[in-house]
């Protein structure tokens, strides 16, 4: 099957998936580019592939529609001239067996959120809880920054104070990151097997409410007293906690 | 003095500084927002402040022109509705006394470049050398991501192979970062007082030519074999090298 008209009703329906409300209504999201389509295929999330006639799609079992490059640009809203895109179902992963959690408090920048998800996957985390006010993880910029890592993780939005209360009732210590000099230097932390680590908003850091609920606050020692980009701070924290568990 | 017309010749001249060729021709660049203007003031780089009548500019000695918010939006090309912007001279810092260098090979994304510069400053570096093909450090997205750190550093574009040869002739070891499993795990490196560390392009990493010239390649140990965003990888590397020098 091939579609060549930009006015085609199905093209308009696919293009709507750029908006969160349609993603949620249809339980589907949109990805673009061969690398992401391959990663979504490995994770079993593809429902439909859209590509130019010249492109060989990676998963022969998945329904595929040939479209023009102009249609791909319209659907994805990008100008990068991709020759493949796909529609995916949301991952349906449980955090029932999780032993380590990443909690994100109002991470607003899509690039930062995606980069943190990418690092989380690389450092062996499986569960990320997002507060209200975080960027939507199925936003196209977030997905691109994750390089596909989010297809493999359990990522859900919730009330972080409720989640923290719940974790504490199960004996899980909560470590918040902060710039306070009276926090524990990250390098001096003894890292248990089970814990949750909490990163906060780009400008304001972790909310006072969540800081007060945390078991300890950590800070990253620098040479000059400056702040770091939150995705960099998260990367350093996840790296150091991994080194401490498995030196 | 106050300017209210979007067609004013001086407004058009300031707005041209969004383009690299005009920045280089005039030896000036443009910044936006109170935090950056304050930081540029501390670094002695301000030549002219532009702000709305209601705004109190931070440096009373610097010439100031009142403009409308529409003019600020036109000059900065932003839609963030800043009420202050400024024209700056380029920092004129020497790397004569540098003992540690960061070398960046074709870091193309302005956000990544700016974030690396921000981390470099926090971890005590003073000199960053950029290859051809890096984003322009005076691009507005780079400046915003640095949070002003670039005002305080020596950042210059050069031929990286020439710079590496020069550093090696002075006995400075060059550490490249790579995903190769046969590299030295970052945590096992002995960090000397003087060295240069090299980070490479988002998709391709450090060029083969520069890898071949390096004294060692480093890799960051992860739980899953994945790649990290280059600004995160740089942040982790600078953090770990600092910890090893001053545990």
XYZ file of C-alpha atoms in Angstrom:
494
model
C 0.000 0.000 0.000
C 1.234 3.480 -0.821
C -0.003 6.926 0.185
C 1.136 9.965 -1.774
C -1.366 12.689 -0.790
C -0.561 15.031 2.082
C -4.329 15.453 2.499
C -4.958 11.762 3.135
C -7.096 11.277 6.254
C -4.779 8.613 7.677
C -1.770 10.945 7.287
C -3.582 13.573 9.347
C -4.404 10.984 11.996
C -0.776 9.884 12.279
C 0.423 13.509 12.405
C -1.869 14.170 15.387
C 0.303 11.825 17.469
C 2.742 14.730 17.846
C 0.275 15.990 20.449
C 0.125 14.418 23.900
C -3.681 14.359 24.090
C -3.934 12.232 20.927
C -1.120 9.940 22.083
C -3.023 9.297 25.279
C -6.406 8.926 23.558
C -5.045 6.374 21.075
C -2.454 4.668 23.269
C 0.138 5.174 20.524
C 3.213 7.300 19.941
C 5.352 8.191 16.972
C 9.060 7.628 16.336
C 11.357 8.613 13.489
C 14.617 7.319 12.022
C 16.021 3.827 11.452
C 17.848 3.521 14.787
C 14.749 4.225 16.867
C 12.553 1.985 14.692
C 15.021 -0.881 15.151
C 15.141 -0.327 18.929
C 11.336 -0.212 19.171
C 11.242 -3.424 17.129
C 13.578 -5.171 19.596
C 11.321 -3.999 22.428
C 8.217 -5.357 20.639
C 6.480 -1.986 20.496
C 5.995 -1.422 16.753
C 2.442 -1.494 15.418
C 2.918 0.136 11.996
C 5.903 1.233 9.908
C 5.821 4.151 7.460
C 8.684 4.481 5.001
C 9.654 5.527 1.506
C 9.529 2.908 -1.250
C 13.329 2.778 -1.358
C 13.673 1.901 2.341
C 13.902 -1.663 3.660
C 11.993 -1.737 6.955
C 13.682 -3.690 9.763
C 10.759 -5.876 10.953
C 9.066 -7.755 8.075
C 6.189 -8.934 10.308
C 4.998 -5.407 11.079
C 2.450 -3.816 8.701
C 4.161 -1.247 6.518
C 2.798 1.593 4.401
C 4.888 3.315 1.764
C 4.679 7.096 1.902
C 6.547 10.013 0.336
C 9.259 11.917 2.153
C 6.967 14.970 2.249
C 4.385 12.888 4.118
C 7.021 11.656 6.581
C 8.056 15.273 7.220
C 4.423 16.229 7.798
C 3.757 13.336 10.170
C 6.897 13.778 12.219
C 6.987 17.571 12.027
C 10.711 17.380 11.402
C 12.871 18.746 8.644
C 15.547 16.104 9.004
C 14.323 14.201 5.943
C 13.999 10.786 7.599
C 12.967 7.967 5.309
C 11.307 5.902 8.033
C 8.939 6.463 10.956
C 6.716 4.165 12.979
C 3.697 4.043 15.236
C 4.303 2.280 18.576
C 2.252 1.098 21.509
C 3.308 2.280 24.963
C 5.632 -0.107 26.830
C 3.715 -1.981 29.498
C 6.401 -2.683 32.064
C 5.898 -3.266 35.746
C 8.153 -1.995 38.522
C 7.069 -4.822 40.806
C 10.565 -6.296 41.034
C 12.488 -3.036 40.973
C 15.184 -2.546 43.586
C 16.485 0.858 42.446
C 14.402 3.841 41.405
C 15.090 7.178 39.772
C 12.640 9.925 40.761
C 12.460 13.092 38.652
C 10.901 16.248 40.085
C 9.739 18.687 37.353
C 12.469 18.054 34.761
C 11.066 20.402 32.130
C 13.567 20.347 29.293
C 12.872 17.465 26.866
C 16.586 17.079 26.088
C 17.443 16.796 29.777
C 14.669 14.264 30.435
C 15.680 12.134 27.454
C 19.357 12.276 28.371
C 18.634 11.185 31.962
C 16.540 8.248 30.680
C 19.447 7.259 28.378
C 21.934 7.353 31.284
C 19.510 5.484 33.564
C 19.352 2.619 31.104
C 23.134 2.523 30.631
C 23.671 2.383 34.405
C 21.232 -0.492 34.877
C 18.079 1.170 36.217
C 14.676 -0.156 35.166
C 12.205 2.233 36.764
C 11.805 6.001 36.522
C 9.007 7.872 38.274
C 8.079 11.324 36.939
C 6.364 14.088 38.909
C 3.690 16.313 37.475
C 5.451 19.078 35.549
C 8.034 16.816 33.883
C 8.215 16.920 30.083
C 6.121 14.189 28.452
C 8.410 11.181 27.872
C 6.741 10.461 24.521
C 7.495 13.945 23.188
C 9.647 13.500 20.049
C 12.610 15.436 21.479
C 12.629 13.284 24.594
C 12.508 10.085 22.551
C 15.352 11.260 20.316
C 17.512 12.139 23.331
C 16.893 8.721 24.919
C 18.262 7.011 21.760
C 15.566 4.396 22.345
C 16.372 3.651 25.996
C 12.827 4.499 27.071
C 11.421 1.552 25.084
C 13.093 -0.791 27.558
C 12.213 0.908 30.855
C 9.248 1.310 33.159
C 8.562 5.047 33.141
C 5.444 6.371 34.817
C 3.997 9.656 35.987
C 2.711 9.835 39.533
C 2.547 11.938 42.664
C 6.165 11.892 43.865
C 5.288 12.616 47.525
C 2.945 9.582 47.457
C 5.595 7.453 45.763
C 8.252 8.528 48.276
C 5.935 7.688 51.178
C 5.261 4.305 49.668
C 8.964 3.556 49.114
C 9.831 4.662 52.658
C 7.171 2.332 54.069
C 8.978 -0.465 52.253
C 12.273 0.580 53.833
C 13.770 2.067 50.676
C 16.090 5.004 51.465
C 15.571 8.156 49.392
C 18.624 10.191 48.329
C 17.967 13.680 46.995
C 20.596 15.636 45.100
C 21.198 19.264 46.055
C 23.785 22.018 45.901
C 23.766 22.435 49.704
C 27.254 22.298 51.095
C 25.863 20.537 54.192
C 24.852 17.529 52.128
C 26.882 14.309 51.931
C 29.603 14.397 49.250
C 28.532 11.837 46.680
C 31.916 10.109 46.913
C 31.391 9.423 50.631
C 28.014 7.710 50.339
C 27.694 4.026 51.223
C 25.349 2.723 48.566
C 22.892 0.013 49.652
C 21.392 -2.585 47.290
C 18.015 -0.936 47.279
C 17.448 2.818 47.091
C 15.792 5.656 45.211
C 17.635 8.716 43.932
C 15.855 12.002 43.303
C 16.802 14.786 40.848
C 15.075 18.159 40.665
C 14.020 20.977 38.388
C 16.607 22.773 36.205
C 16.268 26.104 37.998
C 14.880 25.254 41.413
C 16.232 21.808 42.216
C 14.249 19.305 44.292
C 11.141 20.789 45.965
C 11.336 21.614 49.676
C 8.568 19.092 50.356
C 10.514 16.236 48.770
C 13.835 17.340 50.311
C 12.205 17.179 53.749
C 10.998 13.632 53.047
C 14.408 12.394 51.874
C 16.742 10.329 54.055
C 19.838 12.207 52.901
C 20.894 14.829 50.385
C 23.942 14.327 48.187
C 26.128 16.857 46.455
C 28.734 16.550 43.740
C 32.120 17.969 44.714
C 33.426 20.477 42.169
C 36.582 22.594 41.942
C 34.639 25.820 41.644
C 31.344 26.250 43.428
C 29.037 26.181 40.447
C 25.969 24.263 39.432
C 25.877 21.551 36.788
C 23.297 20.802 34.133
C 20.800 18.381 35.743
C 21.389 15.644 33.154
C 25.147 15.882 33.802
C 24.585 15.818 37.577
C 22.358 12.753 37.164
C 24.958 11.025 34.968
C 27.727 11.634 37.516
C 25.521 10.436 40.382
C 24.468 7.234 38.608
C 28.084 6.555 37.598
C 29.444 7.078 41.119
C 26.704 4.949 42.704
C 27.483 2.163 40.236
C 31.208 2.394 41.009
C 30.465 2.112 44.709
C 28.335 -0.980 44.254
C 30.738 -2.656 41.801
C 34.148 -0.999 42.105
C 18.331 57.307 25.365
C 15.365 55.231 24.213
C 14.640 53.432 20.953
C 11.072 52.375 20.165
C 11.144 51.668 16.418
C 11.773 48.140 15.173
C 13.108 49.728 11.963
C 15.850 51.684 13.760
C 19.208 51.153 12.009
C 21.005 50.407 15.296
C 18.420 47.728 16.155
C 19.127 46.001 12.853
C 22.866 46.184 13.529
C 22.496 44.595 16.960
C 20.182 41.888 15.561
C 22.852 40.910 13.008
C 25.040 39.655 15.879
C 22.907 36.503 15.866
C 25.018 35.536 12.844
C 28.565 34.299 13.282
C 29.998 36.347 10.377
C 28.824 39.622 11.937
C 30.058 38.578 15.379
C 33.502 37.970 13.907
C 33.491 41.136 11.793
C 32.556 43.330 14.752
C 34.333 41.442 17.529
C 31.123 41.454 19.541
C 28.479 38.959 20.631
C 25.021 39.159 22.102
C 23.628 37.810 25.362
C 20.163 37.797 26.880
C 18.683 37.628 30.372
C 19.715 39.097 33.719
C 21.833 36.143 34.878
C 24.054 36.165 31.790
C 24.354 39.973 31.816
C 25.483 39.857 35.459
C 28.022 37.118 34.707
C 29.391 39.003 31.684
C 29.641 42.092 33.903
C 31.727 40.182 36.472
C 33.987 39.020 33.648
C 34.402 42.618 32.354
C 32.974 41.840 28.910
C 29.958 44.168 28.681
C 30.142 47.011 26.170
C 26.470 48.031 25.952
C 23.291 47.114 27.817
C 19.836 47.099 26.228
C 16.837 46.893 28.535
C 13.267 47.999 29.067
C 12.655 51.235 30.977
C 11.392 49.273 33.987
C 14.592 47.221 34.321
C 17.497 48.182 36.587
C 20.682 47.211 34.725
C 23.367 45.542 36.877
C 26.452 47.603 35.881
C 25.862 51.387 36.157
C 29.152 52.190 34.387
C 28.172 50.456 31.152
C 26.314 52.513 28.509
C 22.644 51.545 28.474
C 19.902 52.106 25.913
C 16.239 51.669 26.777
C 14.327 49.646 24.208
C 10.901 48.016 23.996
C 10.347 44.331 24.642
C 9.490 43.873 20.946
C 12.915 45.264 20.047
C 14.608 42.909 22.526
C 12.745 39.984 20.959
C 13.848 41.104 17.498
C 17.489 41.526 18.513
C 17.778 38.252 20.382
C 15.492 36.269 18.088
C 13.912 34.727 21.132
C 10.319 34.538 22.266
C 11.168 34.270 25.932
C 10.320 37.912 26.581
C 13.583 38.891 28.290
C 13.720 42.442 29.579
C 17.502 42.753 29.270
C 20.197 41.927 26.718
C 23.756 43.122 26.186
C 26.539 43.425 23.668
C 29.875 41.943 24.801
C 33.451 41.888 23.600
C 35.080 38.465 23.207
C 37.067 37.307 26.251
C 40.785 37.701 25.627
C 42.250 34.973 27.797
C 45.525 33.240 27.277
C 46.209 29.564 27.833
C 49.895 30.247 28.491
C 49.755 28.972 32.060
C 47.255 26.185 31.484
C 48.100 22.777 32.901
C 44.928 20.925 31.921
C 43.149 21.117 28.563
C 39.818 19.949 27.216
C 39.842 19.194 23.492
C 36.534 18.895 21.620
C 36.385 17.155 18.253
C 33.311 18.185 16.186
C 30.797 18.648 19.015
C 27.945 19.810 16.816
C 24.993 20.247 19.135
C 24.975 23.725 20.732
C 23.373 22.365 23.917
C 26.066 19.707 24.258
C 28.885 22.200 23.655
C 27.465 24.673 26.169
C 26.882 21.979 28.773
C 30.471 20.720 28.429
C 31.802 24.283 28.849
C 29.642 24.649 31.996
C 31.002 21.401 33.451
C 34.578 22.319 32.476
C 34.339 25.516 34.497
C 32.793 23.767 37.506
C 35.585 21.164 37.507
C 38.332 23.772 37.383
C 39.471 23.789 33.761
C 40.509 27.053 32.123
C 41.209 26.125 28.508
C 39.059 24.450 25.870
C 40.266 23.885 22.313
C 37.632 23.368 19.605
C 38.174 21.589 16.284
C 36.688 22.762 13.022
C 33.129 21.483 12.893
C 32.271 22.331 16.502
C 29.250 24.569 17.085
C 30.202 28.246 17.419
C 30.682 28.979 21.139
C 29.048 32.406 20.756
C 25.857 30.925 19.303
C 23.020 31.961 21.645
C 22.060 28.362 22.502
C 25.637 27.546 23.469
C 25.893 30.651 25.664
C 22.589 29.847 27.392
C 23.710 26.263 28.092
C 27.004 27.458 29.582
C 25.092 29.618 32.102
C 27.872 32.159 31.593
C 30.817 29.822 32.216
C 32.335 30.649 28.821
C 32.899 34.281 29.870
C 35.549 33.068 32.314
C 37.421 30.559 30.135
C 39.938 30.536 27.316
C 38.061 28.899 24.428
C 39.617 28.860 20.990
C 39.166 27.135 17.648
C 42.194 25.502 16.080
C 43.481 22.482 14.211
C 43.244 19.741 16.852
C 45.923 17.540 15.256
C 48.324 20.514 15.376
C 47.350 21.287 18.969
C 47.805 17.639 19.995
C 51.251 17.544 18.367
C 52.192 20.707 20.183
C 50.968 19.399 23.561
C 52.787 16.105 23.063
C 56.020 17.942 22.304
C 55.620 19.614 25.686
C 55.178 16.203 27.336
C 51.440 16.576 27.970
C 49.649 13.190 27.806
C 46.470 13.077 25.687
C 43.553 10.950 26.887
C 40.802 10.261 24.365
C 37.407 8.932 25.401
C 35.935 6.038 23.442
C 33.455 3.178 23.727
C 36.129 0.559 22.943
C 36.128 -2.183 25.489
C 39.928 -2.391 25.141
C 40.345 1.120 26.538
C 41.335 1.860 30.138
C 38.352 1.979 32.506
C 38.151 5.587 33.652
C 38.198 4.493 37.297
C 41.591 2.814 36.835
C 43.400 5.811 35.369
C 46.241 7.430 37.319
C 45.698 11.130 36.716
C 48.836 13.289 36.398
C 48.955 17.006 37.202
C 49.121 17.994 33.561
C 47.084 16.379 30.811
C 44.595 16.949 27.984
C 41.322 15.063 27.641
C 39.581 14.677 24.297
C 35.856 14.179 23.595
C 34.413 13.414 20.162
C 31.452 13.921 17.888
C 27.944 12.875 19.014
C 27.566 10.110 16.435
C 31.102 9.201 15.456
C 33.194 9.813 18.556
C 36.812 10.969 18.333
C 38.278 10.826 14.798
C 40.605 7.937 13.936
C 43.433 10.409 13.320
C 43.169 11.880 16.816
C 42.640 8.473 18.460
C 45.889 7.301 16.855
C 47.723 10.336 18.256
C 46.398 9.855 21.815
C 48.458 8.311 24.600
C 45.522 6.303 25.945
C 41.811 5.872 25.439
C 39.420 5.830 28.376
C 35.967 4.345 28.677
C 33.226 4.765 31.233
C 32.086 1.513 32.809
C 28.313 1.013 32.572
C 25.953 -1.743 33.692
C 24.560 -2.230 30.219
C 26.789 -1.729 27.203
C 25.268 1.451 25.833
C 26.553 4.830 24.858
C 26.051 8.026 26.827
C 25.285 11.539 25.661
C 28.665 13.219 25.063
C 28.013 16.008 27.585
C 27.157 13.385 30.221
C 30.266 11.358 29.331
C 32.373 14.519 29.610
C 30.810 15.390 32.973
C 31.514 11.925 34.378
C 35.092 11.985 33.068
C 35.851 15.441 34.510
C 34.276 14.427 37.835
C 36.242 11.171 38.090
C 39.530 12.844 37.112
C 38.942 15.475 39.797
C 38.194 12.798 42.405
C 41.423 11.022 41.529
C 43.463 14.199 41.885
C 41.745 15.324 45.118
C 39.946 12.346 46.637
